[in-house]
Short mmCIF file of N, CA and C in Angstrom, two decimals:
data_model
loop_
_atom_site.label_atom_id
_atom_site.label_comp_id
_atom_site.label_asym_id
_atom_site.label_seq_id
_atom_site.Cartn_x
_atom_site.Cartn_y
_atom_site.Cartn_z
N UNK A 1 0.84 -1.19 0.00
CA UNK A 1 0.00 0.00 0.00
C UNK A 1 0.88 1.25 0.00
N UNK A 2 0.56 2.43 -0.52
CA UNK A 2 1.20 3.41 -0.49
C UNK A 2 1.42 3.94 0.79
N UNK A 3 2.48 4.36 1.12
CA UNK A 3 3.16 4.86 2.17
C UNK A 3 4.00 3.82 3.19
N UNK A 4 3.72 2.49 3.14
CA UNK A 4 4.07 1.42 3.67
C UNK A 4 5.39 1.37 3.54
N UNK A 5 6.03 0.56 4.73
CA UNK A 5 7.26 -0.10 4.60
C UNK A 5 7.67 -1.73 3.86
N UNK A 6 8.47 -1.88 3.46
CA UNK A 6 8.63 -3.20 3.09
C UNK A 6 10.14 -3.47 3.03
N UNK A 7 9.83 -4.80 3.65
CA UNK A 7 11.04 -5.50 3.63
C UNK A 7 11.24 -7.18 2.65
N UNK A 8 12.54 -7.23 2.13
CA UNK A 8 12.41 -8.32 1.33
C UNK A 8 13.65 -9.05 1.97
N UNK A 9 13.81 -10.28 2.47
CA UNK A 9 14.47 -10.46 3.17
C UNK A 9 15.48 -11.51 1.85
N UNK A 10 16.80 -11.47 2.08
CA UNK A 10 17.70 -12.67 0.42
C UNK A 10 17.26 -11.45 -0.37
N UNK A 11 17.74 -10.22 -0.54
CA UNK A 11 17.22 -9.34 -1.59
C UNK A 11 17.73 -9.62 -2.63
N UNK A 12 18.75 -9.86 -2.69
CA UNK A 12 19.73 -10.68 -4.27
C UNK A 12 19.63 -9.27 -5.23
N UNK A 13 19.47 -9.45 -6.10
CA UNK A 13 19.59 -8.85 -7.04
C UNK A 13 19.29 -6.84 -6.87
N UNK A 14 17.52 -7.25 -6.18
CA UNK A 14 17.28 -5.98 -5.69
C UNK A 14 15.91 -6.09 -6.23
N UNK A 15 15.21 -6.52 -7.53
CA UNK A 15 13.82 -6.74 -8.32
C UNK A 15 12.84 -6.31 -7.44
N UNK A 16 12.76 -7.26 -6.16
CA UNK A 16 11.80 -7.14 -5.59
C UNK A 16 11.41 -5.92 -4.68
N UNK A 17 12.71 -5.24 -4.39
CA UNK A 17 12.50 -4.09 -3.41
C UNK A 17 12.64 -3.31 -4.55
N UNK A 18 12.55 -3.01 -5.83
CA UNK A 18 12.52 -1.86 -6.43
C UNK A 18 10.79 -2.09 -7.17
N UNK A 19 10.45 -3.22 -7.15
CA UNK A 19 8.83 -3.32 -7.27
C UNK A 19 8.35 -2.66 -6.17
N UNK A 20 9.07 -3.29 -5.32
CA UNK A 20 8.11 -2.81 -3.66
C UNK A 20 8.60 -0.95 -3.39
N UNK A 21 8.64 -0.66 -3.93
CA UNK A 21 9.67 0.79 -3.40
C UNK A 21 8.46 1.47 -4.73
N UNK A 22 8.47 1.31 -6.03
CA UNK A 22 7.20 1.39 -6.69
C UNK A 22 5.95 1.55 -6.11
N UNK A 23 5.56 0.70 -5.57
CA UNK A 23 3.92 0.10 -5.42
C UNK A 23 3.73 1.15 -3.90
N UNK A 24 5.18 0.93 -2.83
CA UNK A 24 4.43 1.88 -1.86
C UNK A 24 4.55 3.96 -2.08
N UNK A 25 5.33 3.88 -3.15
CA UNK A 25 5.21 5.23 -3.61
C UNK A 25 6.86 6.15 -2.83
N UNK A 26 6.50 7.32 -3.19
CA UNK A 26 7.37 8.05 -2.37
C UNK A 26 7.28 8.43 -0.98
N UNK A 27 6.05 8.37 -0.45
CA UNK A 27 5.71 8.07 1.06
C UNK A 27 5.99 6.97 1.69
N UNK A 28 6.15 5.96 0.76
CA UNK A 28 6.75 4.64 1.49
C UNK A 28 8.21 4.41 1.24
N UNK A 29 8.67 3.01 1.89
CA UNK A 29 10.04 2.89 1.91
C UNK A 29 10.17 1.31 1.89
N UNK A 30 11.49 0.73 0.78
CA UNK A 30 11.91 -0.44 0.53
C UNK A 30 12.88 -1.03 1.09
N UNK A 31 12.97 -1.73 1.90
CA UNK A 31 14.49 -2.84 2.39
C UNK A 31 14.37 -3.54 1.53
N UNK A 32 15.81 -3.98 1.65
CA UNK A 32 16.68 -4.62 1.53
C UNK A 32 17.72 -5.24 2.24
N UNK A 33 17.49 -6.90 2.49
CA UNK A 33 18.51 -7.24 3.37
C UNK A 33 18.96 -8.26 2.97
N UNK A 34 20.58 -8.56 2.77
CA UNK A 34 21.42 -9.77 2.21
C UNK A 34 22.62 -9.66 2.81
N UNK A 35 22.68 -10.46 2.69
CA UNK A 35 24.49 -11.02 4.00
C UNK A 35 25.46 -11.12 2.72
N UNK A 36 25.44 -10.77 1.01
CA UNK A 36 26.54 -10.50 0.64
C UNK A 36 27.36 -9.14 -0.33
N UNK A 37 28.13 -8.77 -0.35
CA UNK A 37 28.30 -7.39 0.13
C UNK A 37 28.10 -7.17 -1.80
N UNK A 38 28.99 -8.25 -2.18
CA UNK A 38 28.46 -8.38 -3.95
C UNK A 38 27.29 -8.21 -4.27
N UNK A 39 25.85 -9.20 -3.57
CA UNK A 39 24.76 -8.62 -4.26
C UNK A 39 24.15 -7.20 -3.75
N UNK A 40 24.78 -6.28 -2.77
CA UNK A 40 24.05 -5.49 -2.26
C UNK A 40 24.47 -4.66 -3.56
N UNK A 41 26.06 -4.41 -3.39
CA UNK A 41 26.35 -3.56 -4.55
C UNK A 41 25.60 -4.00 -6.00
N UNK A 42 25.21 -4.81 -6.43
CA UNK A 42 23.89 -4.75 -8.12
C UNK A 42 23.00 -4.50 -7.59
N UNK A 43 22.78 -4.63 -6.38
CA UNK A 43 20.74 -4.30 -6.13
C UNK A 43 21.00 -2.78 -6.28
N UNK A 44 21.70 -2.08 -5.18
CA UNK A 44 22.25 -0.52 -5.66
C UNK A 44 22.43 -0.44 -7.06
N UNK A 45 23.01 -0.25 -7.97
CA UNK A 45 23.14 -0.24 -9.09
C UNK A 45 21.82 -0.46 -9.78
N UNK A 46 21.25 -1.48 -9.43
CA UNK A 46 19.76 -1.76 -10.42
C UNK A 46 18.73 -0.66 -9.67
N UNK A 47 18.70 -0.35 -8.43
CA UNK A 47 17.96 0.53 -7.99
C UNK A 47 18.24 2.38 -8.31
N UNK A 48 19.52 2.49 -8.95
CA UNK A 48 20.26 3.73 -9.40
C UNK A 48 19.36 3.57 -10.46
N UNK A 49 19.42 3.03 -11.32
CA UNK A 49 19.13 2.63 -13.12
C UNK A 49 17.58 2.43 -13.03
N UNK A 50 16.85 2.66 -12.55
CA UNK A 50 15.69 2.10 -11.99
C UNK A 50 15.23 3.70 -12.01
N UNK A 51 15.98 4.47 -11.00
CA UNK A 51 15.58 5.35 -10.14
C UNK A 51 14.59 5.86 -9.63
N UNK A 52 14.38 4.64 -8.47
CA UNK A 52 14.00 4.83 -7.17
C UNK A 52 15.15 5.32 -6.30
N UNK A 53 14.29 6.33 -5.09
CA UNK A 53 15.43 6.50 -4.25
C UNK A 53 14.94 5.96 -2.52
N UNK A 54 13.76 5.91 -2.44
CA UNK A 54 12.96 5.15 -1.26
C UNK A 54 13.07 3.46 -1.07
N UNK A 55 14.53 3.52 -1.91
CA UNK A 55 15.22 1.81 -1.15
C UNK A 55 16.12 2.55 -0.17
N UNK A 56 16.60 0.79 0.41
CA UNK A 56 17.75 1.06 1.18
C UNK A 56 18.09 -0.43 1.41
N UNK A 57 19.71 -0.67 1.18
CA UNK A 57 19.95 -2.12 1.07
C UNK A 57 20.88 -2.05 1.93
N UNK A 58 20.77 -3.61 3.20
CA UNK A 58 21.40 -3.31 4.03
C UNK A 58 22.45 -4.96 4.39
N UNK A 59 23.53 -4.68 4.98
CA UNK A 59 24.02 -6.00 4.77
C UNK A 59 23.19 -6.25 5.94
N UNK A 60 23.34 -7.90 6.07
CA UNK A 60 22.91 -8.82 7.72
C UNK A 60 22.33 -10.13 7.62
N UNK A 61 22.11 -10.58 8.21
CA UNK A 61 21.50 -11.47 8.23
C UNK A 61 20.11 -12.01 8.64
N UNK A 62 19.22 -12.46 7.63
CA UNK A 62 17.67 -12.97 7.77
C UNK A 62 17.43 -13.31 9.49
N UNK A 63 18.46 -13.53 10.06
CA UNK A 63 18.06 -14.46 11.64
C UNK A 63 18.32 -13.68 12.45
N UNK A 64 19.05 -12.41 12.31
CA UNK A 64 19.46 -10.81 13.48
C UNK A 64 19.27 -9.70 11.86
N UNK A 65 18.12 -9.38 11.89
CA UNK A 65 17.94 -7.99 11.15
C UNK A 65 18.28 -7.02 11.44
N UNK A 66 19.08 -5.96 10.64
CA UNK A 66 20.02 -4.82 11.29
C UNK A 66 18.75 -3.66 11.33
N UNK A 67 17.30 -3.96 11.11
CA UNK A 67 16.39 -3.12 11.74
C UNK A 67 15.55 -2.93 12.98
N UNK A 68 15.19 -1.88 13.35
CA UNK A 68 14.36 -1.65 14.77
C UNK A 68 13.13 -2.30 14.98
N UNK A 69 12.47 -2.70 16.31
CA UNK A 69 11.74 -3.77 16.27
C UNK A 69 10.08 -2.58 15.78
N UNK A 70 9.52 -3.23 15.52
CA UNK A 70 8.26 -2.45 14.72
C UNK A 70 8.47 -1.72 13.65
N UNK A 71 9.61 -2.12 12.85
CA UNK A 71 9.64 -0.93 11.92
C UNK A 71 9.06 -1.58 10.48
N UNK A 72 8.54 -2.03 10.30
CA UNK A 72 8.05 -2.42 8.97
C UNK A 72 6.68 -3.03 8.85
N UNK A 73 5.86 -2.45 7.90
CA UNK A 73 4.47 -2.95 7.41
C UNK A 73 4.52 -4.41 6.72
N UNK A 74 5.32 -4.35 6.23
CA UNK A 74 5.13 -5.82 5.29
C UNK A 74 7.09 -6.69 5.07
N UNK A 75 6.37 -7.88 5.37
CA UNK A 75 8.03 -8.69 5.10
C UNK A 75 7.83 -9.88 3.35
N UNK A 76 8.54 -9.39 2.88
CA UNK A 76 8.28 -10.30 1.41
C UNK A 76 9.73 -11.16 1.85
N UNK A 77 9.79 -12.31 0.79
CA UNK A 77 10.87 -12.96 0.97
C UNK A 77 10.71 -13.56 -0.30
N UNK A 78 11.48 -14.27 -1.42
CA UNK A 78 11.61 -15.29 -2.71
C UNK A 78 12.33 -16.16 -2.80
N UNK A 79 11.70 -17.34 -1.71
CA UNK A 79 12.80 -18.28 -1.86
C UNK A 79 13.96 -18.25 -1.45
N UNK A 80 13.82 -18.24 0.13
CA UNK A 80 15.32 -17.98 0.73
C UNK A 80 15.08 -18.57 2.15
N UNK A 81 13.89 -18.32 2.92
CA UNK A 81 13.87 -18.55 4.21
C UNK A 81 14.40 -20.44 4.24
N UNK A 82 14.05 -21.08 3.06
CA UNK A 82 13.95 -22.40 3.02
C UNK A 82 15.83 -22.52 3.16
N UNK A 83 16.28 -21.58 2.98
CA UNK A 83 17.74 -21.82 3.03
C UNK A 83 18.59 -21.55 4.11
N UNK A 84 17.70 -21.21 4.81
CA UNK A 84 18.05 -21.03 6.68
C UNK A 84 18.39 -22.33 7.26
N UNK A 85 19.94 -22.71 7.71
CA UNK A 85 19.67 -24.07 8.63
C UNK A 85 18.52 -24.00 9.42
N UNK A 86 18.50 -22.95 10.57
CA UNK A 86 17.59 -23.09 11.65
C UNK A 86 16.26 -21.97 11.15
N UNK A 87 15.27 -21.88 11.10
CA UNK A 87 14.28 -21.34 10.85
C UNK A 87 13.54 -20.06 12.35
N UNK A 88 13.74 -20.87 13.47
CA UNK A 88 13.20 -20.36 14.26
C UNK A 88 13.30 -18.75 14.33
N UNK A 89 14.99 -18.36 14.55
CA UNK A 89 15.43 -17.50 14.54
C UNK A 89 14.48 -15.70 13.23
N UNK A 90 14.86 -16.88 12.21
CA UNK A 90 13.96 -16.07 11.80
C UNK A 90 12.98 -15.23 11.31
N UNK A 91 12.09 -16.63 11.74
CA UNK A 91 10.55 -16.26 12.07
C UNK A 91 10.30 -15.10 13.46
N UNK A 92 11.38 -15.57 14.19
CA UNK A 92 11.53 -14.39 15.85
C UNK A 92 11.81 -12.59 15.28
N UNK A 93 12.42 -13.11 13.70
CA UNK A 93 12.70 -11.65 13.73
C UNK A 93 11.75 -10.76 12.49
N UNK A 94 11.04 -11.53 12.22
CA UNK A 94 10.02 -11.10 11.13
C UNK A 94 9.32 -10.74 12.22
N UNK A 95 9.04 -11.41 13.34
CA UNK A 95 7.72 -10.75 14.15
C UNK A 95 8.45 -9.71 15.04
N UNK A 96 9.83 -9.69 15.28
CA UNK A 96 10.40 -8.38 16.12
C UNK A 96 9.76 -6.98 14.80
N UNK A 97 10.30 -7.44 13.67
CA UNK A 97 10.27 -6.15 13.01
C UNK A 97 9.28 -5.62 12.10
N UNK A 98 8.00 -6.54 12.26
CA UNK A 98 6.43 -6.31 12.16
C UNK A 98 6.14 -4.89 12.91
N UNK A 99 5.22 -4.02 12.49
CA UNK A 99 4.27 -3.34 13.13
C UNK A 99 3.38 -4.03 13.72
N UNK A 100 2.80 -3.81 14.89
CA UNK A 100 1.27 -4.40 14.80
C UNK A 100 0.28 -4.23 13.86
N UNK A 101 -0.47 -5.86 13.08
CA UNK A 101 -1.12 -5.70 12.11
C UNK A 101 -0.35 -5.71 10.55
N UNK A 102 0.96 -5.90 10.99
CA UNK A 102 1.91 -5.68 9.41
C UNK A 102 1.54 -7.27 9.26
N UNK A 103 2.15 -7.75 7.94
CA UNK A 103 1.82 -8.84 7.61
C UNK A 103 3.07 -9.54 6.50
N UNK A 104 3.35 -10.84 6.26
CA UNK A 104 4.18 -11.11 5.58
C UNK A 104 3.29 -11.94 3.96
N UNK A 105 4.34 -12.22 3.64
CA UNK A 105 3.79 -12.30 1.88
C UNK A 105 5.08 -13.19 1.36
N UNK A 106 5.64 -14.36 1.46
CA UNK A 106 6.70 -14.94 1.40
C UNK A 106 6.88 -16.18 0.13
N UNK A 107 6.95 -16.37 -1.20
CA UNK A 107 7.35 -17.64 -1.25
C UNK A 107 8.48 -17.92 -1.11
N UNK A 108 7.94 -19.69 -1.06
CA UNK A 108 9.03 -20.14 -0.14
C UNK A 108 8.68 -21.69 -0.81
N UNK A 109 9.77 -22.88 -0.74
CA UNK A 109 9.68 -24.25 -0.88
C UNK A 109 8.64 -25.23 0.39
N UNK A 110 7.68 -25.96 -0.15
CA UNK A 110 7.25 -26.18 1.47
C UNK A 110 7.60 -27.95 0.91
N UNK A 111 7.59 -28.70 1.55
CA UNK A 111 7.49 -30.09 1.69
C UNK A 111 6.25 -30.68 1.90
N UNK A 112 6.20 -32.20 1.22
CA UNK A 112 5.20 -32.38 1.76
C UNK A 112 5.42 -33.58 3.03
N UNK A 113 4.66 -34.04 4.32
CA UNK A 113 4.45 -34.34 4.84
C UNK A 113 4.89 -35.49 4.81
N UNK A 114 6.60 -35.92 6.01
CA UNK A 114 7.00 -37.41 6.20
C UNK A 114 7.91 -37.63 5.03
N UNK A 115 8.06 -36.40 4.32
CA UNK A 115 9.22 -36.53 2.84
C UNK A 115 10.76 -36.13 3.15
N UNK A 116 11.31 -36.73 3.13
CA UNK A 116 12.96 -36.07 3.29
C UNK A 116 13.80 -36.33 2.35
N UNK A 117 14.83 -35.08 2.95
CA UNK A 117 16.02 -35.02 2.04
C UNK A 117 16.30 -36.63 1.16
N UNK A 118 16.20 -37.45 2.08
CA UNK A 118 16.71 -38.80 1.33
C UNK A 118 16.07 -39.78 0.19
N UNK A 119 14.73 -39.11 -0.08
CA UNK A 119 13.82 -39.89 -0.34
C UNK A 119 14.50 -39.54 -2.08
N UNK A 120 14.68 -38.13 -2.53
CA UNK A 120 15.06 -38.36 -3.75
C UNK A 120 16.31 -36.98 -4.15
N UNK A 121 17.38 -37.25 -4.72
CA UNK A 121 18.43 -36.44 -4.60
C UNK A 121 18.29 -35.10 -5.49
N UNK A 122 17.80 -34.94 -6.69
CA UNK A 122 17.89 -33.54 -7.65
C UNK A 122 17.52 -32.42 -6.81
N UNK A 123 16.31 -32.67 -6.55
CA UNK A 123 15.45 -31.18 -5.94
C UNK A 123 16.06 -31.01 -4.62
N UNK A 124 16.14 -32.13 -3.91
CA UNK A 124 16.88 -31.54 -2.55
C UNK A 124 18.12 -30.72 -2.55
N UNK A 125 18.78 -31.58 -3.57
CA UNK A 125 20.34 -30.90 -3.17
C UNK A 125 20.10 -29.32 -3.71
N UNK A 126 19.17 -28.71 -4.25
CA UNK A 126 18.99 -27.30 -4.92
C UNK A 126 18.57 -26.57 -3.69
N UNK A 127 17.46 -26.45 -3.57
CA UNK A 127 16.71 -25.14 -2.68
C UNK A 127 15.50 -26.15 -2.12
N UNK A 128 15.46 -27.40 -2.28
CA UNK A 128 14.78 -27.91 -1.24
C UNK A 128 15.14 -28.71 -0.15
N UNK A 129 16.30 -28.80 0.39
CA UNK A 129 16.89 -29.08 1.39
C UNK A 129 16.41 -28.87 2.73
N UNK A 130 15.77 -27.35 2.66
CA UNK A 130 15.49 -26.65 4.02
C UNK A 130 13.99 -26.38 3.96
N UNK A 131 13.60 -27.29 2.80
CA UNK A 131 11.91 -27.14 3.18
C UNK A 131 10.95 -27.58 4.41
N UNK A 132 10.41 -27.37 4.87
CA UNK A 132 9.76 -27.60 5.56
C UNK A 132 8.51 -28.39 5.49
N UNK A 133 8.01 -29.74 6.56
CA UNK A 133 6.40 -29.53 5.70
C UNK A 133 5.19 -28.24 6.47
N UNK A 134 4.33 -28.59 5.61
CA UNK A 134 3.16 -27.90 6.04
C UNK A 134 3.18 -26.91 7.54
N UNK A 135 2.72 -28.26 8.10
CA UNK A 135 2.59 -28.37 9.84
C UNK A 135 3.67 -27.49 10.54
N UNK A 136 4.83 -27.91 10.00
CA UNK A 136 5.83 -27.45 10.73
C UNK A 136 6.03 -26.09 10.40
N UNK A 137 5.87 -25.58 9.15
CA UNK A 137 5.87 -24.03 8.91
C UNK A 137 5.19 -23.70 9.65
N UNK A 138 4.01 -23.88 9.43
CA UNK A 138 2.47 -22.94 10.26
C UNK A 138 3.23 -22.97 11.73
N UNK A 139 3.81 -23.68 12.79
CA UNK A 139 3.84 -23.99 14.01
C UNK A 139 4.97 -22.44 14.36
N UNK A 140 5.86 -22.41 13.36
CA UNK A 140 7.01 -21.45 13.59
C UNK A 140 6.41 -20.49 13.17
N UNK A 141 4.90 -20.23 12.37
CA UNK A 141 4.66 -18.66 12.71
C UNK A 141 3.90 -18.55 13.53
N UNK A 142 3.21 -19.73 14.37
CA UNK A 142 2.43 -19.47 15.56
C UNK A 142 3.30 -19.65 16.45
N UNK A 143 4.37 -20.32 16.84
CA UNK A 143 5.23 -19.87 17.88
C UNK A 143 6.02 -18.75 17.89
N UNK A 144 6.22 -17.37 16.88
CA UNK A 144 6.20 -16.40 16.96
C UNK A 144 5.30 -15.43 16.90
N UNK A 145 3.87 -15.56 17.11
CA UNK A 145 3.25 -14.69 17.63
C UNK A 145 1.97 -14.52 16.41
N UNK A 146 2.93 -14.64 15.05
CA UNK A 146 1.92 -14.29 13.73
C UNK A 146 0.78 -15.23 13.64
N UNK A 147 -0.11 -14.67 12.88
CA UNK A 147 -1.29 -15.31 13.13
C UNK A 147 -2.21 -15.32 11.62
N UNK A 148 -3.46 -15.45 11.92
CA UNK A 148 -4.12 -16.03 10.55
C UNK A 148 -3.06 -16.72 9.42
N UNK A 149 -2.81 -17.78 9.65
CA UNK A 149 -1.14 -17.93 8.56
C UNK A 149 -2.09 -18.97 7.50
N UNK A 150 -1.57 -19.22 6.60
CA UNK A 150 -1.73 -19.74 4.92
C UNK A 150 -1.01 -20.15 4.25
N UNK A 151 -0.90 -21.32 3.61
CA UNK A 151 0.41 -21.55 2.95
C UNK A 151 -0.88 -22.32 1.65
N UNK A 152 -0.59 -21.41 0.84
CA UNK A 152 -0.95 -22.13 -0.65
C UNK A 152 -0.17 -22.50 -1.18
N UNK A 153 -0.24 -23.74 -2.03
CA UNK A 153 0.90 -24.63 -3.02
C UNK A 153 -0.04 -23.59 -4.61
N UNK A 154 1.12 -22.99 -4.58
CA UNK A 154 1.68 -22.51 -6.38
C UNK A 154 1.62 -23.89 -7.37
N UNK A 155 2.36 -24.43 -6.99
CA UNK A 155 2.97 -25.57 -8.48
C UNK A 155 4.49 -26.49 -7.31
N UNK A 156 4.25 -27.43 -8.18
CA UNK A 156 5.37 -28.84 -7.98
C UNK A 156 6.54 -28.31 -8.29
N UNK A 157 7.33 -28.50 -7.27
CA UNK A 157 8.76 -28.28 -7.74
C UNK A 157 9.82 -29.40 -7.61
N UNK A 158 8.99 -30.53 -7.67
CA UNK A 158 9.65 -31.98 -7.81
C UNK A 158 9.08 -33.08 -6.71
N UNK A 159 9.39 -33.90 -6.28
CA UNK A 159 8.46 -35.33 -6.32
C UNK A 159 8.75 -34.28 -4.18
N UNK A 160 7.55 -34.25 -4.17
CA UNK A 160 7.19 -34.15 -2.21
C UNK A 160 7.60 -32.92 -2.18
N UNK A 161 7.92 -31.54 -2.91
CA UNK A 161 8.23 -30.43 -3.01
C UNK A 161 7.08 -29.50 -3.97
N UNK A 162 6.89 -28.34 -3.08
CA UNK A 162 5.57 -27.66 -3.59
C UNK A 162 6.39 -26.11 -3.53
N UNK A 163 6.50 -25.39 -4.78
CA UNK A 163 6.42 -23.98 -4.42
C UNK A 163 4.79 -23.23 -3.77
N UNK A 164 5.39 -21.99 -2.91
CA UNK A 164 3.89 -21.86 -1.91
C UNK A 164 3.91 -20.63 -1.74
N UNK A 165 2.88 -19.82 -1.26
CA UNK A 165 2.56 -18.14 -1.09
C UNK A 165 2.33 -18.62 0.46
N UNK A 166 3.22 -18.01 1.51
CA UNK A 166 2.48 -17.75 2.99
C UNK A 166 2.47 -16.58 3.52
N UNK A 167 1.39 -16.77 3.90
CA UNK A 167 0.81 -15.52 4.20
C UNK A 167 0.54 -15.63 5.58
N UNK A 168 0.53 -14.50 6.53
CA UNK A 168 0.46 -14.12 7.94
C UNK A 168 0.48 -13.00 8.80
N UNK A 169 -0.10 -13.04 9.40
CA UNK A 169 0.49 -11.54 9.69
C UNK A 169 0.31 -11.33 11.65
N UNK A 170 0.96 -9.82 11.61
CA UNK A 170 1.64 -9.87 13.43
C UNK A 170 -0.14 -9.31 13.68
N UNK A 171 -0.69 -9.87 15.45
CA UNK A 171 -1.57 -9.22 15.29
C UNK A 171 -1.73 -7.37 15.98
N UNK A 172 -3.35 -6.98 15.94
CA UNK A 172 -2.39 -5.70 16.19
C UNK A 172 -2.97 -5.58 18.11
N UNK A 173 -2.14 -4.52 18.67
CA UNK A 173 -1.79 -4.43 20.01
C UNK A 173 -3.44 -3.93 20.49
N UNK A 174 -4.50 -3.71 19.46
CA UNK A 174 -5.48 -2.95 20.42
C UNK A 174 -6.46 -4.26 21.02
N UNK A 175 -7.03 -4.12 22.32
CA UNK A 175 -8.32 -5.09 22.43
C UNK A 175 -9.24 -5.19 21.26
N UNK A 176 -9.87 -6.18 21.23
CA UNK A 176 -10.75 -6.47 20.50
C UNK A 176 -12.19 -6.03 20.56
N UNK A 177 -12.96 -5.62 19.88
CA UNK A 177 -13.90 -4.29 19.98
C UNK A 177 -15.41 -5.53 20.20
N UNK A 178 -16.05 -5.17 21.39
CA UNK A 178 -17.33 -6.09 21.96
C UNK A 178 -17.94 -5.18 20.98
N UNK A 179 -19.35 -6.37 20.87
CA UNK A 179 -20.78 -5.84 20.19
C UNK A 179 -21.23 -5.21 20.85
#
């Protein structure tokens, strides 16, 4: 939405935060966050050539975000959280750096249910290694706090591997309004 914050967490290239830096306007504002110092410098560059100036690309890491806690409306991600050894971490920090009521918007690899790494080698050894199934996603955004969560399967991305849209969001701090 216009004026919104957004964060894209594996920014890589930069695409997505210069869509998102677009869509929320000049009242809003785009992260960017990647742990390597190579892709920050092309996301800069593609965001120069672009010109937007309501990015900002920052080094760090997905599991300690170098931002303040409430500072962002929306967390996007493309296929990266699945590449986290440990996950917990940060799901803890998508909900530190939620607003109340912000919400995330993530694909991501999900698994399906009782399938592992061993069962078949191509797709794992790529970007499905760190999939998750179902159950177990949903649990790590309800053990951080996020709520109404969703995970739609997109399309097959090989035998017990589903690309997926999840959706969730932090809830917000006011009581809930009686009839």
């Amino acid at each position: 939405e216009p004026g919104e914050t957004v964060l894209d967490l594996g920014s890589g290239g930069g695409l997505d935060v210069i869509l998102s830096a677009r869509r929320v306007g000049p009242s809003g504002k785009a992260y960017g966050v990647d742990f390597l110092p190579e892709m920050l410098e092309v996301a800069r560059g593609h965001a120069a050539e672009a010109g937007v100036r309501n990015v900002e690309f920052l080094e760090g890491m997905i599991e300690a975000l170098p931002l303040p806690d409430e500072s962002v409306d929306v967390v996007i991600s493309n296929c990266v959280i699945n590449l986290a050894p440990d996950k917990s971490p940060v799901f803890r920090e998508i909900s530190r750096v939620l607003r109340p009521g912000g919400r995330i918007a993530i694909s991501d690899v999900v698994a399906d249910e009782g399938v592992t790494p061993t069962d078949d080698g191509g797709e794992w050894a790529e970007c499905g290694a760190g999939a998750l199934p179902r159950d177990i996603y949903l649990a790590l955004l309800a053990d951080c706090g996020l709520v109404d969560a969703d995970i739609e399967f997109t399309h097959d991305t090989g035998p017990g591997l589903h690309g997926a849209v999840i959706r969730a969001r932090r809830p917000t701090d006011e009581p809930p309004q009686l009839a």
